[in-house]
Amino acid sequence: MSLLLCLGALVLLLNTVPGGSMRHGIIGGNVSVPHSHPFMVYIVDLNKGKTCDGFLVSENYVITAAHCNGFPYSLVAFLGFHNTSKIHINYSVSVSAIPHPKYNNETYENDIMLLKLCKPVVFSDTVKPVALPTCKNEKIPKKCTVMGWGSIDFNGRNSSKVLKEVNVTLSKANDCTAPDMICTEGKTGPGKGDSGGPLVCGNVAHGIVSSNYAFNNEIVSRYVRITYHLPWIKSTMNKPPKGRGRADLHSKC
């Protein structure tokens, strides 16, 4: 896709997201202090016209949700931004998508994806990675924070131009039983467009925003448990796929 076509698609996308100019992000919570979460990544699918969130974990890799995957060569990442109305295609980074090989798009099992940046990023005050858990059995603090540029209401009609965050508490929702899933529930939480963003507990990214639903006038939010997928994350990041294997099908680097 040419730079001109990419720019046109991006401008169209940013100008047609519903909600007008007064947008305030995640359901509930507050606007984040600009660049207080320098690991946050804004992901744009130039083909489908949708957006997701992600988070930087090294100079070469971003983690997001597998259901955020797009057509080959259509995903771009924006790092170091607070206000998405100020992004420009010239500041985007091309990525190669590596979805989990066992991701199920019907059940959302293994809803995790690595994005390999086509060029390493240079760390700065506005671009820094977030820490990951160190072992599979690492205890997760119950008090966490989720952030993103998604909807301010459950119906998904109003998205945010600026990064927003909200404090959440881990819960034991009735259907939160899968070994790679953790949940929060309440009046606040991630909304549509926050998919792929991090659930940060004690300055460590322990979850990936996957899905949510309404129950008894509350929001039940489900996250992929990162500790469960540490072996796959480490092996993928440390041993890049060679040749044209399955994980390399969407490579454009």
PDB file of N, CA, C and O in Angstrom, residues 167-197:
ATOM      1  N   ASN A 167      -8.918   2.384  37.591  1.00  0.00           N
ATOM      2  CA  ASN A 167      -8.520   1.339  38.530  1.00  0.00           C
ATOM      3  C   ASN A 167      -9.592   0.260  38.584  1.00  0.00           C
ATOM      4  O   ASN A 167     -10.786   0.555  38.619  1.00  0.00           O
ATOM      5  N   VAL A 168      -9.165  -0.997  38.595  1.00  0.00           N
ATOM      6  CA  VAL A 168     -10.084  -2.129  38.640  1.00  0.00           C
ATOM      7  C   VAL A 168      -9.564  -3.137  39.660  1.00  0.00           C
ATOM      8  O   VAL A 168      -8.403  -3.093  40.070  1.00  0.00           O
ATOM      9  N   THR A 169     -10.455  -4.040  40.083  1.00  0.00           N
ATOM     10  CA  THR A 169     -10.095  -5.065  41.062  1.00  0.00           C
ATOM     11  C   THR A 169     -10.376  -6.438  40.482  1.00  0.00           C
ATOM     12  O   THR A 169     -11.455  -6.674  39.924  1.00  0.00           O
ATOM     13  N   LEU A 170      -9.424  -7.345  40.593  1.00  0.00           N
ATOM     14  CA  LEU A 170      -9.625  -8.695  40.081  1.00  0.00           C
ATOM     15  C   LEU A 170     -10.806  -9.361  40.784  1.00  0.00           C
ATOM     16  O   LEU A 170     -11.024  -9.156  41.981  1.00  0.00           O
ATOM     17  N   SER A 171     -11.571 -10.146  40.038  1.00  0.00           N
ATOM     18  CA  SER A 171     -12.740 -10.812  40.591  1.00  0.00           C
ATOM     19  C   SER A 171     -12.782 -12.254  40.122  1.00  0.00           C
ATOM     20  O   SER A 171     -11.998 -12.677  39.266  1.00  0.00           O
ATOM     21  N   LYS A 172     -13.733 -13.003  40.666  1.00  0.00           N
ATOM     22  CA  LYS A 172     -13.946 -14.385  40.257  1.00  0.00           C
ATOM     23  C   LYS A 172     -15.309 -14.492  39.595  1.00  0.00           C
ATOM     24  O   LYS A 172     -16.262 -15.017  40.172  1.00  0.00           O
ATOM     25  N   ALA A 173     -15.399 -13.954  38.380  1.00  0.00           N
ATOM     26  CA  ALA A 173     -16.658 -14.033  37.629  1.00  0.00           C
ATOM     27  C   ALA A 173     -17.007 -15.493  37.355  1.00  0.00           C
ATOM     28  O   ALA A 173     -16.128 -16.351  37.252  1.00  0.00           O
ATOM     29  N   ASN A 174     -18.298 -15.761  37.225  1.00  0.00           N
ATOM     30  CA  ASN A 174     -18.767 -17.144  37.079  1.00  0.00           C
ATOM     31  C   ASN A 174     -18.142 -17.874  35.897  1.00  0.00           C
ATOM     32  O   ASN A 174     -17.893 -19.083  35.966  1.00  0.00           O
ATOM     33  N   ASP A 175     -17.908 -17.153  34.797  1.00  0.00           N
ATOM     34  CA  ASP A 175     -17.374 -17.834  33.619  1.00  0.00           C
ATOM     35  C   ASP A 175     -15.882 -17.556  33.427  1.00  0.00           C
ATOM     36  O   ASP A 175     -15.328 -17.804  32.367  1.00  0.00           O
ATOM     37  N   CYS A 176     -15.229 -17.034  34.450  1.00  0.00           N
ATOM     38  CA  CYS A 176     -13.795 -16.734  34.357  1.00  0.00           C
ATOM     39  C   CYS A 176     -13.015 -17.926  34.913  1.00  0.00           C
ATOM     40  O   CYS A 176     -12.351 -17.836  35.953  1.00  0.00           O
ATOM     41  N   THR A 177     -13.117 -19.044  34.214  1.00  0.00           N
ATOM     42  CA  THR A 177     -12.542 -20.289  34.720  1.00  0.00           C
ATOM     43  C   THR A 177     -11.400 -20.827  33.866  1.00  0.00           C
ATOM     44  O   THR A 177     -10.691 -21.730  34.299  1.00  0.00           O
ATOM     45  N   ALA A 178     -11.224 -20.313  32.662  1.00  0.00           N
ATOM     46  CA  ALA A 178     -10.142 -20.804  31.808  1.00  0.00           C
ATOM     47  C   ALA A 178      -8.796 -20.493  32.450  1.00  0.00           C
ATOM     48  O   ALA A 178      -8.626 -19.439  33.080  1.00  0.00           O
ATOM     49  N   PRO A 179      -7.830 -21.392  32.319  1.00  0.00           N
ATOM     50  CA  PRO A 179      -6.540 -21.187  32.985  1.00  0.00           C
ATOM     51  C   PRO A 179      -5.769 -19.969  32.496  1.00  0.00           C
ATOM     52  O   PRO A 179      -4.914 -19.444  33.226  1.00  0.00           O
ATOM     53  N   ASP A 180      -6.072 -19.507  31.279  1.00  0.00           N
ATOM     54  CA  ASP A 180      -5.338 -18.346  30.764  1.00  0.00           C
ATOM     55  C   ASP A 180      -6.176 -17.075  30.842  1.00  0.00           C
ATOM     56  O   ASP A 180      -5.934 -16.112  30.118  1.00  0.00           O
ATOM     57  N   MET A 181      -7.163 -17.033  31.743  1.00  0.00           N
ATOM     58  CA  MET A 181      -8.061 -15.882  31.820  1.00  0.00           C
ATOM     59  C   MET A 181      -8.129 -15.320  33.235  1.00  0.00           C
ATOM     60  O   MET A 181      -8.123 -16.064  34.214  1.00  0.00           O
ATOM     61  N   ILE A 182      -8.163 -13.993  33.349  1.00  0.00           N
ATOM     62  CA  ILE A 182      -8.455 -13.292  34.599  1.00  0.00           C
ATOM     63  C   ILE A 182      -9.531 -12.258  34.301  1.00  0.00           C
ATOM     64  O   ILE A 182      -9.703 -11.834  33.157  1.00  0.00           O
ATOM     65  N   CYS A 183     -10.277 -11.865  35.338  1.00  0.00           N
ATOM     66  CA  CYS A 183     -11.429 -10.989  35.119  1.00  0.00           C
ATOM     67  C   CYS A 183     -11.500  -9.867  36.137  1.00  0.00           C
ATOM     68  O   CYS A 183     -10.962  -9.972  37.247  1.00  0.00           O
ATOM     69  N   THR A 184     -12.189  -8.804  35.744  1.00  0.00           N
ATOM     70  CA  THR A 184     -12.598  -7.745  36.660  1.00  0.00           C
ATOM     71  C   THR A 184     -14.070  -7.481  36.389  1.00  0.00           C
ATOM     72  O   THR A 184     -14.579  -7.777  35.305  1.00  0.00           O
ATOM     73  N   GLU A 185     -14.776  -6.925  37.366  1.00  0.00           N
ATOM     74  CA  GLU A 185     -16.181  -6.578  37.143  1.00  0.00           C
ATOM     75  C   GLU A 185     -16.556  -5.365  37.985  1.00  0.00           C
ATOM     76  O   GLU A 185     -15.983  -5.129  39.045  1.00  0.00           O
ATOM     77  N   GLY A 186     -17.495  -4.582  37.453  1.00  0.00           N
ATOM     78  CA  GLY A 186     -17.920  -3.375  38.131  1.00  0.00           C
ATOM     79  C   GLY A 186     -18.557  -2.414  37.147  1.00  0.00           C
ATOM     80  O   GLY A 186     -18.894  -2.773  36.012  1.00  0.00           O
ATOM     81  N   LYS A 187     -18.729  -1.175  37.554  1.00  0.00           N
ATOM     82  CA  LYS A 187     -19.348  -0.155  36.718  1.00  0.00           C
ATOM     83  C   LYS A 187     -18.356   0.435  35.716  1.00  0.00           C
ATOM     84  O   LYS A 187     -18.752   1.158  34.802  1.00  0.00           O
ATOM     85  N   THR A 188     -17.084   0.171  35.915  1.00  0.00           N
ATOM     86  CA  THR A 188     -16.048   0.739  35.055  1.00  0.00           C
ATOM     87  C   THR A 188     -15.159  -0.374  34.505  1.00  0.00           C
ATOM     88  O   THR A 188     -15.160  -1.499  35.000  1.00  0.00           O
ATOM     89  N   GLY A 189     -14.383  -0.033  33.480  1.00  0.00           N
ATOM     90  CA  GLY A 189     -13.477  -1.004  32.884  1.00  0.00           C
ATOM     91  C   GLY A 189     -13.193  -0.677  31.429  1.00  0.00           C
ATOM     92  O   GLY A 189     -13.586   0.379  30.931  1.00  0.00           O
ATOM     93  N   PRO A 190     -12.524  -1.586  30.724  1.00  0.00           N
ATOM     94  CA  PRO A 190     -12.225  -1.340  29.314  1.00  0.00           C
ATOM     95  C   PRO A 190     -13.471  -1.420  28.451  1.00  0.00           C
ATOM     96  O   PRO A 190     -14.414  -2.145  28.769  1.00  0.00           O
ATOM     97  N   GLY A 191     -13.475  -0.660  27.365  1.00  0.00           N
ATOM     98  CA  GLY A 191     -14.598  -0.652  26.434  1.00  0.00           C
ATOM     99  C   GLY A 191     -14.155  -1.056  25.045  1.00  0.00           C
ATOM    100  O   GLY A 191     -13.000  -1.442  24.816  1.00  0.00           O
ATOM    101  N   LYS A 192     -15.072  -0.957  24.095  1.00  0.00           N
ATOM    102  CA  LYS A 192     -14.765  -1.288  22.719  1.00  0.00           C
ATOM    103  C   LYS A 192     -13.627  -0.411  22.218  1.00  0.00           C
ATOM    104  O   LYS A 192     -13.629   0.799  22.398  1.00  0.00           O
ATOM    105  N   GLY A 193     -12.630  -1.028  21.601  1.00  0.00           N
ATOM    106  CA  GLY A 193     -11.463  -0.288  21.137  1.00  0.00           C
ATOM    107  C   GLY A 193     -10.281  -0.378  22.077  1.00  0.00           C
ATOM    108  O   GLY A 193      -9.172   0.010  21.722  1.00  0.00           O
ATOM    109  N   ASP A 194     -10.515  -0.884  23.297  1.00  0.00           N
ATOM    110  CA  ASP A 194      -9.423  -1.064  24.251  1.00  0.00           C
ATOM    111  C   ASP A 194      -8.775  -2.435  24.120  1.00  0.00           C
ATOM    112  O   ASP A 194      -7.826  -2.756  24.858  1.00  0.00           O
ATOM    113  N   SER A 195      -9.270  -3.277  23.224  1.00  0.00           N
ATOM    114  CA  SER A 195      -8.717  -4.619  23.043  1.00  0.00           C
ATOM    115  C   SER A 195      -7.211  -4.562  22.833  1.00  0.00           C
ATOM    116  O   SER A 195      -6.699  -3.713  22.097  1.00  0.00           O
ATOM    117  N   GLY A 196      -6.518  -5.489  23.472  1.00  0.00           N
ATOM    118  CA  GLY A 196      -5.071  -5.575  23.307  1.00  0.00           C
ATOM    119  C   GLY A 196      -4.275  -4.761  24.291  1.00  0.00           C
ATOM    120  O   GLY A 196      -3.053  -4.919  24.388  1.00  0.00           O
ATOM    121  N   GLY A 197      -4.957  -3.872  25.028  1.00  0.00           N
ATOM    122  CA  GLY A 197      -4.262  -3.052  26.002  1.00  0.00           C
ATOM    123  C   GLY A 197      -3.873  -3.854  27.231  1.00  0.00           C
ATOM    124  O   GLY A 197      -4.354  -4.974  27.450  1.00  0.00           O
TER     125      GLY A 197
END
